[in-house]
Short mmCIF file of C-alpha atoms in Angstrom, two decimals:
data_model
loop_
_atom_site.label_atom_id
_atom_site.label_comp_id
_atom_site.label_asym_id
_atom_site.label_seq_id
_atom_site.Cartn_x
_atom_site.Cartn_y
_atom_site.Cartn_z
CA MET A 3 23.74 -11.51 9.23
CA SER A 4 23.69 -8.13 9.76
CA LEU A 5 20.87 -6.23 10.77
CA PHE A 6 19.00 -3.85 8.63
CA VAL A 7 15.73 -2.25 9.71
CA VAL A 8 13.65 0.31 8.33
CA THR A 9 10.59 1.47 10.95
CA ILE A 10 7.37 3.16 10.02
CA ASP A 11 5.39 4.69 12.80
CA GLY A 12 2.52 6.69 13.01
CA PRO A 13 -1.36 7.28 14.57
CA ALA A 14 -3.82 4.78 13.95
CA ALA A 15 -5.14 4.45 10.57
CA SER A 16 -2.44 6.41 8.85
CA GLY A 17 -1.63 3.71 6.13
CA LYS A 18 1.59 2.46 8.54
CA SER A 19 1.10 -1.08 7.77
CA THR A 20 -0.06 -0.43 3.84
CA VAL A 21 3.55 1.47 3.13
CA ALA A 22 5.32 -1.07 5.90
CA ARG A 23 4.52 -4.06 3.44
CA ARG A 24 5.19 -2.45 0.36
CA VAL A 25 8.61 -0.98 1.19
CA ALA A 26 9.34 -4.43 2.38
CA ARG A 27 8.38 -5.77 -0.88
CA GLN A 28 10.71 -3.54 -2.72
CA ILE A 29 13.49 -3.64 -0.76
CA GLY A 30 13.21 -7.39 -0.29
CA ALA A 31 12.89 -7.26 3.36
CA THR A 32 10.50 -9.36 5.92
CA PHE A 33 7.48 -7.09 6.85
CA LEU A 34 7.69 -7.13 11.09
CA ASP A 35 3.74 -6.64 11.53
CA THR A 36 3.62 -5.46 15.15
CA GLY A 37 -0.16 -5.13 15.17
CA ALA A 38 -0.25 -8.80 14.84
CA MET A 39 1.79 -9.40 17.49
CA TYR A 40 -0.44 -7.03 19.84
CA ARG A 41 -3.36 -8.98 18.89
CA ALA A 42 -2.16 -12.38 19.38
CA VAL A 43 -1.31 -11.25 23.06
CA THR A 44 -5.21 -10.14 23.47
CA TRP A 45 -6.26 -12.91 21.54
CA ALA A 46 -4.54 -15.06 24.07
CA ALA A 47 -5.25 -13.23 27.11
CA MET A 48 -9.02 -13.55 25.72
CA GLN A 49 -8.95 -16.86 26.07
CA ASP A 50 -7.53 -17.20 29.39
CA GLY A 51 -10.60 -14.84 30.79
CA VAL A 52 -8.13 -12.27 32.40
CA ASP A 53 -9.40 -8.98 34.33
CA TRP A 54 -8.49 -6.13 31.77
CA ASN A 55 -7.44 -4.07 34.45
CA ASP A 56 -5.29 -6.64 36.41
CA GLN A 57 -1.55 -5.58 35.21
CA GLU A 58 -0.27 -8.82 36.91
CA GLN A 59 -3.06 -11.04 34.58
CA LEU A 60 -1.70 -9.49 31.68
CA ALA A 61 1.45 -9.46 31.93
CA GLY A 62 1.37 -13.05 32.94
CA VAL A 63 0.26 -13.96 29.46
CA VAL A 64 3.28 -13.66 27.25
CA GLU A 65 4.71 -16.33 29.90
CA ARG A 66 2.02 -18.88 29.87
CA HIS A 67 1.82 -18.92 26.07
CA ALA A 68 4.14 -19.93 23.12
CA PHE A 69 4.02 -17.36 20.59
CA ALA A 70 4.83 -17.85 17.38
CA PHE A 71 5.35 -15.43 14.01
CA GLU A 72 6.28 -16.68 10.39
CA ALA A 73 6.77 -14.25 7.75
CA ALA A 74 4.54 -15.69 5.26
CA ASP A 75 4.19 -13.13 1.51
CA ASP A 76 3.24 -9.50 2.14
CA ALA A 77 1.97 -10.87 5.69
CA MET A 78 2.96 -12.54 9.03
CA LEU A 79 1.75 -15.90 10.08
CA VAL A 80 0.55 -16.18 13.68
CA CYS A 81 0.43 -19.01 15.95
CA VAL A 82 -0.28 -19.20 19.95
CA ASP A 83 0.21 -22.75 21.64
CA GLY A 84 0.63 -24.20 17.95
CA ILE A 85 -2.57 -22.88 16.59
CA ASP A 86 -3.03 -20.81 13.87
CA ILE A 87 -4.55 -17.60 14.47
CA THR A 88 -3.93 -15.44 11.49
CA GLU A 89 -7.59 -14.97 10.54
CA LYS A 90 -8.99 -15.02 14.12
CA ILE A 91 -6.63 -11.61 15.20
CA ARG A 92 -8.96 -9.55 12.74
CA ASP A 93 -12.19 -9.93 14.89
CA PRO A 94 -13.80 -6.86 15.68
CA GLU A 95 -14.30 -7.91 19.81
CA LEU A 96 -10.51 -8.65 19.81
CA THR A 97 -9.75 -5.52 18.06
CA ALA A 98 -11.79 -3.45 20.52
CA ASN A 99 -9.33 -5.10 23.40
CA VAL A 100 -6.06 -4.56 22.36
CA ARG A 101 -6.04 -1.69 23.97
CA TYR A 102 -5.59 -2.76 27.46
CA ILE A 103 -2.30 -5.16 25.90
CA ALA A 104 -1.08 -1.62 24.20
CA SER A 105 -1.93 0.20 27.26
CA SER A 106 0.20 -2.34 29.63
CA GLY A 107 3.86 -1.34 30.45
CA PRO A 108 5.21 -4.19 31.39
CA LEU A 109 3.34 -6.24 28.22
CA ARG A 110 4.91 -3.51 25.61
CA ALA A 111 8.62 -4.15 27.33
CA LYS A 112 8.04 -7.89 26.50
CA LEU A 113 6.68 -7.75 23.42
CA VAL A 114 9.29 -4.92 22.12
CA GLU A 115 11.67 -7.70 23.25
CA MET A 116 10.16 -10.09 20.78
CA GLN A 117 10.04 -7.79 18.12
CA GLN A 118 13.72 -7.13 18.55
CA ALA A 119 14.36 -11.00 18.60
CA LEU A 120 12.30 -11.13 15.33
CA ALA A 121 14.12 -8.79 13.51
CA ARG A 122 17.57 -10.34 14.53
CA ARG A 123 16.22 -13.79 13.24
CA PHE A 124 14.95 -12.32 10.23
CA GLY A 125 17.82 -9.98 9.43
CA ARG A 126 16.24 -7.15 7.03
CA VAL A 127 12.81 -5.73 8.53
CA VAL A 128 10.28 -3.37 7.66
CA THR A 129 8.49 -2.48 11.30
CA GLU A 130 5.42 -0.34 11.91
CA GLY A 131 3.78 0.87 15.50
CA ARG A 132 3.97 3.74 17.33
CA ASP A 133 7.23 3.60 18.83
CA GLN A 134 9.16 1.51 16.37
CA GLY A 135 11.92 4.09 15.89
CA THR A 136 12.11 5.76 19.26
CA VAL A 137 11.45 2.58 21.80
CA ALA A 138 11.53 -0.92 19.49
CA PHE A 139 14.55 0.04 17.30
CA PRO A 140 16.08 3.52 18.25
CA ASP A 141 19.19 2.78 15.94
CA ALA A 142 17.07 1.69 12.64
CA ASP A 143 18.46 2.34 9.71
CA ALA A 144 15.73 4.57 8.15
CA LYS A 145 12.93 6.04 10.29
CA PHE A 146 9.81 7.14 9.00
CA TYR A 147 6.09 8.77 10.18
CA LEU A 148 3.85 8.84 8.78
CA VAL A 149 0.08 11.25 9.01
CA ALA A 150 -3.01 10.60 7.84
#
């Protein structure tokens, strides 16, 4: 299967996810929700009780847990260690802690690897984030940047 990637980048609350879902639906692609991936790692870190300022502890979260992401209609099913946390990752307390994961260089690198692996598995993806077109998928077939 050949790889076809559309990236939609932009700042928070610019409508990236909404647009990405619609584009994915229109072109018959999988919506790769990178925000859900960051939230899943944040959930696992909260379960572990990590020190948000300890980069080594943060980086270890991805190694200690099994993350699974599946396409589900216009969303992504998110599991950690076999537990479906799709609904749990929208918790306001969790949302407030995502920034620690997003600002960790080693974790970002691991998440980019996971995103690339998922894209290869799904084949046709529309992905959204902050650096999808520059870091995760620099050779994407189409790149867009949204502003609010």
